[in-house]
Amino acid sequence: GENVEQHPSTLSVQEGDSAVIKCTYSDSASNYFPWYKQELGKRPQLIIDIRSNVGEKKDQRIAVTLNKTAKHFSLHITETQPEDSAVYFCAARTRGSQGNLIFGKGTKLSVKP
Amino acid sequence: KAGVTQTPRYLIKTRGQQVTLSCSPISGHRSVSWYQQTPGQGLQFLFEYFSETQRNKGNFPGRFSGRQFSNSRSEMNVSTLELGDSALYLCASRTGESTEAFFGQGTRLTVV
């Protein structure tokens, strides 16, 4: 089955710096890669996603890149702000729309003012 | 549009007991997935139901089971509770054809 590895497990940056979180997946059939943000005590919420036919996607300060050959994808957050502090999860879905999401173990991002 | 609703929000149970958790998906969503969240282990997939049928299953023991009703509401049951079952249980719904999953607030289960 699919396995998703996520690094680092914790990340601390200064406000205004960039943050990068990396994930690798094992199943080459995976075709959908979302990123979720979970603030303390709250539910995970989708912040950006990418499909296997796209190499990069941006949404304001957030971007995701996908390398299908290497089977890894990354989340990039630029100009970090204290409200970006949260746990971020990457995930991969195989088997098209019928597959389930397999998550990485999460990255705790701390942005220091 | 109401979001995904999970009940109860908190539960305390004793080892050996059983527990049932409930998840009401967003209206029109036919798929409900369940996840166990523990510190350091992230979100571990339990199972997914679609149109009252289990469509996918994770690597959890048979003590964990679920079902889905005709109105797409889903329940998860854990029998013979163990201390290690203490966790936040999250459900997520989606339409079935789309890819984005929407999470509920979760049920915090504590086994003592």
PDB file of C-alpha atoms in Angstrom:
ATOM      1  CA  GLY A   1       0.000   0.000   0.000  1.00  0.00           C
ATOM      2  CA  GLU A   2       0.855   3.666  -0.117  1.00  0.00           C
ATOM      3  CA  ASN A   3       3.329   5.092   2.380  1.00  0.00           C
ATOM      4  CA  VAL A   4       4.013   8.806   2.876  1.00  0.00           C
ATOM      5  CA  GLU A   5       7.111  10.117   4.619  1.00  0.00           C
ATOM      6  CA  GLN A   6       7.212  13.734   5.793  1.00  0.00           C
ATOM      7  CA  HIS A   7      10.184  15.872   6.907  1.00  0.00           C
ATOM      8  CA  PRO A   8      11.026  17.653   9.071  1.00  0.00           C
ATOM      9  CA  SER A   9       8.847  16.797  12.046  1.00  0.00           C
ATOM     10  CA  THR A  10       9.421  20.254  13.545  1.00  0.00           C
ATOM     11  CA  LEU A  11      10.433  23.496  11.893  1.00  0.00           C
ATOM     12  CA  SER A  12      11.111  26.858  13.500  1.00  0.00           C
ATOM     13  CA  VAL A  13      11.562  30.017  11.411  1.00  0.00           C
ATOM     14  CA  GLN A  14      11.668  33.750  11.952  1.00  0.00           C
ATOM     15  CA  GLU A  15       8.750  35.819  10.781  1.00  0.00           C
ATOM     16  CA  GLY A  16       9.312  36.798   7.166  1.00  0.00           C
ATOM     17  CA  ASP A  17      11.488  33.794   6.353  1.00  0.00           C
ATOM     18  CA  SER A  18      10.453  30.949   4.056  1.00  0.00           C
ATOM     19  CA  ALA A  19       9.495  27.461   5.203  1.00  0.00           C
ATOM     20  CA  VAL A  20       9.770  24.247   3.191  1.00  0.00           C
ATOM     21  CA  ILE A  21       8.235  20.895   4.091  1.00  0.00           C
ATOM     22  CA  LYS A  22       9.008  17.796   2.047  1.00  0.00           C
ATOM     23  CA  CYS A  23       7.134  14.548   1.482  1.00  0.00           C
ATOM     24  CA  THR A  24       7.854  11.359  -0.410  1.00  0.00           C
ATOM     25  CA  TYR A  25       5.346   8.708  -1.453  1.00  0.00           C
ATOM     26  CA  SER A  26       5.769   5.099  -2.450  1.00  0.00           C
ATOM     27  CA  ASP A  27       2.904   4.295  -4.838  1.00  0.00           C
ATOM     28  CA  SER A  28       3.590   5.548  -8.360  1.00  0.00           C
ATOM     29  CA  ALA A  29      -0.169   5.293  -9.048  1.00  0.00           C
ATOM     30  CA  SER A  30      -0.894   8.136  -6.614  1.00  0.00           C
ATOM     31  CA  ASN A  31      -2.340  11.088  -8.481  1.00  0.00           C
ATOM     32  CA  TYR A  32      -3.589  13.609  -5.923  1.00  0.00           C
ATOM     33  CA  PHE A  33      -1.523  15.365  -3.254  1.00  0.00           C
ATOM     34  CA  PRO A  34      -3.211  17.713  -0.763  1.00  0.00           C
ATOM     35  CA  TRP A  35      -1.731  19.669   2.103  1.00  0.00           C
ATOM     36  CA  TYR A  36      -3.709  20.252   5.288  1.00  0.00           C
ATOM     37  CA  LYS A  37      -3.107  22.760   8.065  1.00  0.00           C
ATOM     38  CA  GLN A  38      -4.222  21.953  11.601  1.00  0.00           C
ATOM     39  CA  GLU A  39      -4.172  24.678  14.204  1.00  0.00           C
ATOM     40  CA  LEU A  40      -4.144  23.713  17.859  1.00  0.00           C
ATOM     41  CA  GLY A  41      -7.472  22.215  18.889  1.00  0.00           C
ATOM     42  CA  LYS A  42      -8.980  22.587  15.436  1.00  0.00           C
ATOM     43  CA  ARG A  43      -9.808  20.343  12.522  1.00  0.00           C
ATOM     44  CA  PRO A  44      -7.394  19.848   9.599  1.00  0.00           C
ATOM     45  CA  GLN A  45      -8.200  22.182   6.715  1.00  0.00           C
ATOM     46  CA  LEU A  46      -7.091  21.946   3.105  1.00  0.00           C
ATOM     47  CA  ILE A  47      -4.729  24.750   2.140  1.00  0.00           C
ATOM     48  CA  ILE A  48      -3.542  23.652  -1.292  1.00  0.00           C
ATOM     49  CA  ASP A  49      -3.518  20.549  -3.472  1.00  0.00           C
ATOM     50  CA  ILE A  50      -1.902  19.367  -6.669  1.00  0.00           C
ATOM     51  CA  ARG A  51      -2.689  16.680  -9.202  1.00  0.00           C
ATOM     52  CA  SER A  52      -0.182  14.448 -10.908  1.00  0.00           C
ATOM     53  CA  ASN A  53      -0.519  16.192 -14.269  1.00  0.00           C
ATOM     54  CA  VAL A  54       0.780  19.475 -12.805  1.00  0.00           C
ATOM     55  CA  GLY A  55       4.319  20.245 -11.624  1.00  0.00           C
ATOM     56  CA  GLU A  56       3.672  23.347  -9.541  1.00  0.00           C
ATOM     57  CA  LYS A  57       0.770  25.293  -8.101  1.00  0.00           C
ATOM     58  CA  LYS A  58       0.725  28.617  -6.259  1.00  0.00           C
ATOM     59  CA  ASP A  59      -1.798  30.387  -4.079  1.00  0.00           C
ATOM     60  CA  GLN A  60      -0.525  33.708  -2.728  1.00  0.00           C
ATOM     61  CA  ARG A  61       2.257  32.879  -0.230  1.00  0.00           C
ATOM     62  CA  ILE A  62       1.834  29.125  -0.576  1.00  0.00           C
ATOM     63  CA  ALA A  63       3.152  26.881  -3.339  1.00  0.00           C
ATOM     64  CA  VAL A  64       3.401  23.157  -3.881  1.00  0.00           C
ATOM     65  CA  THR A  65       5.783  21.381  -6.247  1.00  0.00           C
ATOM     66  CA  LEU A  66       5.574  17.800  -7.448  1.00  0.00           C
ATOM     67  CA  ASN A  67       8.304  15.598  -8.898  1.00  0.00           C
ATOM     68  CA  LYS A  68       6.614  12.443 -10.159  1.00  0.00           C
ATOM     69  CA  THR A  69       9.837  10.805 -11.231  1.00  0.00           C
ATOM     70  CA  ALA A  70      11.361  11.108  -7.779  1.00  0.00           C
ATOM     71  CA  LYS A  71       7.962  10.618  -6.083  1.00  0.00           C
ATOM     72  CA  HIS A  72       8.242  13.621  -3.855  1.00  0.00           C
ATOM     73  CA  PHE A  73       6.334  16.845  -3.334  1.00  0.00           C
ATOM     74  CA  SER A  74       6.985  19.920  -1.250  1.00  0.00           C
ATOM     75  CA  LEU A  75       5.132  22.774   0.408  1.00  0.00           C
ATOM     76  CA  HIS A  76       6.688  26.212   0.266  1.00  0.00           C
ATOM     77  CA  ILE A  77       5.483  29.082   2.443  1.00  0.00           C
ATOM     78  CA  THR A  78       7.040  32.481   1.792  1.00  0.00           C
ATOM     79  CA  GLU A  79       7.008  35.568   4.031  1.00  0.00           C
ATOM     80  CA  THR A  80       5.884  33.500   6.997  1.00  0.00           C
ATOM     81  CA  GLN A  81       3.647  35.092   9.632  1.00  0.00           C
ATOM     82  CA  PRO A  82       2.918  34.033  13.231  1.00  0.00           C
ATOM     83  CA  GLU A  83      -0.538  32.839  12.142  1.00  0.00           C
ATOM     84  CA  ASP A  84       1.164  30.275   9.902  1.00  0.00           C
ATOM     85  CA  SER A  85       2.176  28.427  13.082  1.00  0.00           C
ATOM     86  CA  ALA A  86       0.386  25.060  12.994  1.00  0.00           C
ATOM     87  CA  VAL A  87       0.878  21.402  12.145  1.00  0.00           C
ATOM     88  CA  TYR A  88       0.994  20.727   8.413  1.00  0.00           C
ATOM     89  CA  PHE A  89       0.155  17.342   6.906  1.00  0.00           C
ATOM     90  CA  CYS A  90       0.866  16.126   3.412  1.00  0.00           C
ATOM     91  CA  ALA A  91      -1.142  13.300   1.903  1.00  0.00           C
ATOM     92  CA  ALA A  92      -1.346  11.152  -1.207  1.00  0.00           C
ATOM     93  CA  ARG A  93      -4.292   9.439  -2.844  1.00  0.00           C
ATOM     94  CA  THR A  94      -4.056   6.508  -5.191  1.00  0.00           C
ATOM     95  CA  ARG A  95      -6.629   4.762  -7.355  1.00  0.00           C
ATOM     96  CA  GLY A  96      -8.168   7.935  -8.698  1.00  0.00           C
ATOM     97  CA  SER A  97     -11.198   9.366  -6.954  1.00  0.00           C
ATOM     98  CA  GLN A  98     -11.964   6.086  -5.174  1.00  0.00           C
ATOM     99  CA  GLY A  99      -8.693   5.825  -3.289  1.00  0.00           C
ATOM    100  CA  ASN A 100      -8.250   6.899   0.296  1.00  0.00           C
ATOM    101  CA  LEU A 101      -5.892   9.597   1.574  1.00  0.00           C
ATOM    102  CA  ILE A 102      -2.700   8.428   3.256  1.00  0.00           C
ATOM    103  CA  PHE A 103      -1.123  11.120   5.437  1.00  0.00           C
ATOM    104  CA  GLY A 104       2.399  11.915   6.506  1.00  0.00           C
ATOM    105  CA  LYS A 105       3.067  12.246  10.232  1.00  0.00           C
ATOM    106  CA  GLY A 106       2.984  16.020  10.169  1.00  0.00           C
ATOM    107  CA  THR A 107       5.323  18.976  10.577  1.00  0.00           C
ATOM    108  CA  LYS A 108       4.935  21.382  13.478  1.00  0.00           C
ATOM    109  CA  LEU A 109       5.806  24.821  12.136  1.00  0.00           C
ATOM    110  CA  SER A 110       6.588  27.614  14.575  1.00  0.00           C
ATOM    111  CA  VAL A 111       6.968  31.153  13.284  1.00  0.00           C
ATOM    112  CA  LYS A 112       8.696  33.437  15.763  1.00  0.00           C
ATOM    113  CA  PRO A 113       7.833  37.147  15.695  1.00  0.00           C
TER     114      PRO A 113
ATOM    115  CA  LYS B   1     -24.015  24.888   4.409  1.00  0.00           C
ATOM    116  CA  ALA B   2     -23.351  22.870   7.560  1.00  0.00           C
ATOM    117  CA  GLY B   3     -19.939  21.281   7.916  1.00  0.00           C
ATOM    118  CA  VAL B   4     -19.020  17.790   9.035  1.00  0.00           C
ATOM    119  CA  THR B   5     -20.368  17.132  12.517  1.00  0.00           C
ATOM    120  CA  GLN B   6     -18.977  14.591  14.954  1.00  0.00           C
ATOM    121  CA  THR B   7     -20.556  13.531  18.217  1.00  0.00           C
ATOM    122  CA  PRO B   8     -19.740  13.363  20.983  1.00  0.00           C
ATOM    123  CA  ARG B   9     -16.791  15.750  21.208  1.00  0.00           C
ATOM    124  CA  TYR B  10     -15.304  14.055  24.270  1.00  0.00           C
ATOM    125  CA  LEU B  11     -15.571  10.569  25.731  1.00  0.00           C
ATOM    126  CA  ILE B  12     -14.005   8.817  28.676  1.00  0.00           C
ATOM    127  CA  LYS B  13     -14.276   5.040  28.726  1.00  0.00           C
ATOM    128  CA  THR B  14     -12.834   2.204  30.777  1.00  0.00           C
ATOM    129  CA  ARG B  15     -10.635  -0.542  29.383  1.00  0.00           C
ATOM    130  CA  GLY B  16     -12.679  -3.413  28.028  1.00  0.00           C
ATOM    131  CA  GLN B  17     -15.724  -1.305  27.249  1.00  0.00           C
ATOM    132  CA  GLN B  18     -16.949  -0.499  23.776  1.00  0.00           C
ATOM    133  CA  VAL B  19     -17.679   2.872  22.219  1.00  0.00           C
ATOM    134  CA  THR B  20     -19.603   4.229  19.257  1.00  0.00           C
ATOM    135  CA  LEU B  21     -18.735   7.500  17.539  1.00  0.00           C
ATOM    136  CA  SER B  22     -20.925   9.321  15.046  1.00  0.00           C
ATOM    137  CA  CYS B  23     -20.188  11.412  11.976  1.00  0.00           C
ATOM    138  CA  SER B  24     -22.681  13.416   9.938  1.00  0.00           C
ATOM    139  CA  PRO B  25     -21.197  14.437   6.585  1.00  0.00           C
ATOM    140  CA  ILE B  26     -21.827  17.563   4.578  1.00  0.00           C
ATOM    141  CA  SER B  27     -25.153  17.319   2.795  1.00  0.00           C
ATOM    142  CA  GLY B  28     -24.706  15.582  -0.544  1.00  0.00           C
ATOM    143  CA  HIS B  29     -21.442  13.906   0.440  1.00  0.00           C
ATOM    144  CA  ARG B  30     -21.635  10.137   0.078  1.00  0.00           C
ATOM    145  CA  SER B  31     -18.117   9.223   1.229  1.00  0.00           C
ATOM    146  CA  VAL B  32     -17.056   9.189   4.872  1.00  0.00           C
ATOM    147  CA  SER B  33     -13.544   8.286   5.999  1.00  0.00           C
ATOM    148  CA  TRP B  34     -12.314   7.755   9.544  1.00  0.00           C
ATOM    149  CA  TYR B  35      -8.863   8.554  10.917  1.00  0.00           C
ATOM    150  CA  GLN B  36      -7.114   8.048  14.236  1.00  0.00           C
ATOM    151  CA  GLN B  37      -4.849  10.905  15.280  1.00  0.00           C
ATOM    152  CA  THR B  38      -2.223  10.434  17.965  1.00  0.00           C
ATOM    153  CA  PRO B  39       0.833  12.572  18.822  1.00  0.00           C
ATOM    154  CA  GLY B  40       3.757  11.595  16.635  1.00  0.00           C
ATOM    155  CA  GLN B  41       1.727   9.240  14.430  1.00  0.00           C
ATOM    156  CA  GLY B  42      -0.233  11.763  12.462  1.00  0.00           C
ATOM    157  CA  LEU B  43      -3.482  10.748  10.843  1.00  0.00           C
ATOM    158  CA  GLN B  44      -3.845   7.018  10.402  1.00  0.00           C
ATOM    159  CA  PHE B  45      -6.533   5.788   8.028  1.00  0.00           C
ATOM    160  CA  LEU B  46      -9.130   3.443   9.515  1.00  0.00           C
ATOM    161  CA  PHE B  47     -11.711   2.929   6.769  1.00  0.00           C
ATOM    162  CA  GLU B  48     -13.887   4.639   4.191  1.00  0.00           C
ATOM    163  CA  TYR B  49     -17.564   4.143   3.487  1.00  0.00           C
ATOM    164  CA  PHE B  50     -19.305   5.099   0.286  1.00  0.00           C
ATOM    165  CA  SER B  51     -23.021   4.553  -0.331  1.00  0.00           C
ATOM    166  CA  GLU B  52     -23.285   2.277   2.732  1.00  0.00           C
ATOM    167  CA  THR B  53     -20.405   0.021   1.597  1.00  0.00           C
ATOM    168  CA  GLN B  54     -16.892  -0.121   2.982  1.00  0.00           C
ATOM    169  CA  ARG B  55     -14.717   0.930   0.062  1.00  0.00           C
ATOM    170  CA  ASN B  56     -11.272   1.041   1.675  1.00  0.00           C
ATOM    171  CA  LYS B  57      -9.761  -0.273   4.877  1.00  0.00           C
ATOM    172  CA  GLY B  58      -6.600   0.557   6.797  1.00  0.00           C
ATOM    173  CA  ASN B  59      -4.422  -1.668   8.959  1.00  0.00           C
ATOM    174  CA  PHE B  60      -6.344  -1.682  12.210  1.00  0.00           C
ATOM    175  CA  PRO B  61      -7.506  -4.733  14.173  1.00  0.00           C
ATOM    176  CA  GLY B  62     -11.008  -6.095  13.842  1.00  0.00           C
ATOM    177  CA  ARG B  63     -12.011  -4.351  17.094  1.00  0.00           C
ATOM    178  CA  PHE B  64     -12.450  -1.265  14.932  1.00  0.00           C
ATOM    179  CA  SER B  65     -15.533  -1.392  12.753  1.00  0.00           C
ATOM    180  CA  GLY B  66     -17.892   0.997  11.091  1.00  0.00           C
ATOM    181  CA  ARG B  67     -21.035   1.377   9.109  1.00  0.00           C
ATOM    182  CA  GLN B  68     -22.858   3.910   7.035  1.00  0.00           C
ATOM    183  CA  PHE B  69     -26.558   4.587   6.863  1.00  0.00           C
ATOM    184  CA  SER B  70     -28.727   5.483   3.896  1.00  0.00           C
ATOM    185  CA  ASN B  71     -28.520   9.180   4.816  1.00  0.00           C
ATOM    186  CA  SER B  72     -24.688   8.903   4.620  1.00  0.00           C
ATOM    187  CA  ARG B  73     -24.237   9.328   8.367  1.00  0.00           C
ATOM    188  CA  SER B  74     -21.532   7.002   9.616  1.00  0.00           C
ATOM    189  CA  GLU B  75     -20.711   5.378  12.912  1.00  0.00           C
ATOM    190  CA  MET B  76     -17.469   3.913  14.113  1.00  0.00           C
ATOM    191  CA  ASN B  77     -17.351   1.276  16.847  1.00  0.00           C
ATOM    192  CA  VAL B  78     -14.411   0.159  18.928  1.00  0.00           C
ATOM    193  CA  SER B  79     -14.893  -2.926  21.067  1.00  0.00           C
ATOM    194  CA  THR B  80     -12.808  -4.143  24.002  1.00  0.00           C
ATOM    195  CA  LEU B  81     -11.115  -0.797  24.448  1.00  0.00           C
ATOM    196  CA  GLU B  82      -7.405  -0.652  25.219  1.00  0.00           C
ATOM    197  CA  LEU B  83      -5.394   2.207  26.724  1.00  0.00           C
ATOM    198  CA  GLY B  84      -3.665   2.651  23.361  1.00  0.00           C
ATOM    199  CA  ASP B  85      -6.981   3.486  21.727  1.00  0.00           C
ATOM    200  CA  SER B  86      -6.917   6.896  23.396  1.00  0.00           C
ATOM    201  CA  ALA B  87      -6.783   9.339  20.517  1.00  0.00           C
ATOM    202  CA  LEU B  88      -8.592  11.979  18.516  1.00  0.00           C
ATOM    203  CA  TYR B  89     -10.870  10.300  16.001  1.00  0.00           C
ATOM    204  CA  LEU B  90     -11.571  12.359  12.922  1.00  0.00           C
ATOM    205  CA  CYS B  91     -13.983  11.755  10.118  1.00  0.00           C
ATOM    206  CA  ALA B  92     -13.861  13.405   6.713  1.00  0.00           C
ATOM    207  CA  SER B  93     -16.487  13.571   4.009  1.00  0.00           C
ATOM    208  CA  ARG B  94     -16.391  14.171   0.278  1.00  0.00           C
ATOM    209  CA  THR B  95     -18.831  13.763  -2.559  1.00  0.00           C
ATOM    210  CA  GLY B  96     -17.226  10.554  -3.737  1.00  0.00           C
ATOM    211  CA  GLU B  97     -16.173  11.815  -7.136  1.00  0.00           C
ATOM    212  CA  SER B  98     -14.339  14.930  -6.021  1.00  0.00           C
ATOM    213  CA  THR B  99     -11.036  14.770  -4.262  1.00  0.00           C
ATOM    214  CA  GLU B 100     -11.215  17.369  -1.469  1.00  0.00           C
ATOM    215  CA  ALA B 101     -12.013  15.900   1.935  1.00  0.00           C
ATOM    216  CA  PHE B 102     -13.601  18.034   4.661  1.00  0.00           C
ATOM    217  CA  PHE B 103     -12.889  17.115   8.270  1.00  0.00           C
ATOM    218  CA  GLY B 104     -15.057  17.203  11.342  1.00  0.00           C
ATOM    219  CA  GLN B 105     -13.880  18.576  14.702  1.00  0.00           C
ATOM    220  CA  GLY B 106     -13.161  15.108  15.968  1.00  0.00           C
ATOM    221  CA  THR B 107     -14.061  13.042  19.005  1.00  0.00           C
ATOM    222  CA  ARG B 108     -11.462  12.937  21.769  1.00  0.00           C
ATOM    223  CA  LEU B 109     -11.542   9.424  23.276  1.00  0.00           C
ATOM    224  CA  THR B 110      -9.745   8.745  26.527  1.00  0.00           C
ATOM    225  CA  VAL B 111      -9.489   5.172  27.770  1.00  0.00           C
ATOM    226  CA  VAL B 112      -8.683   4.759  31.462  1.00  0.00           C
TER     227      VAL B 112
END
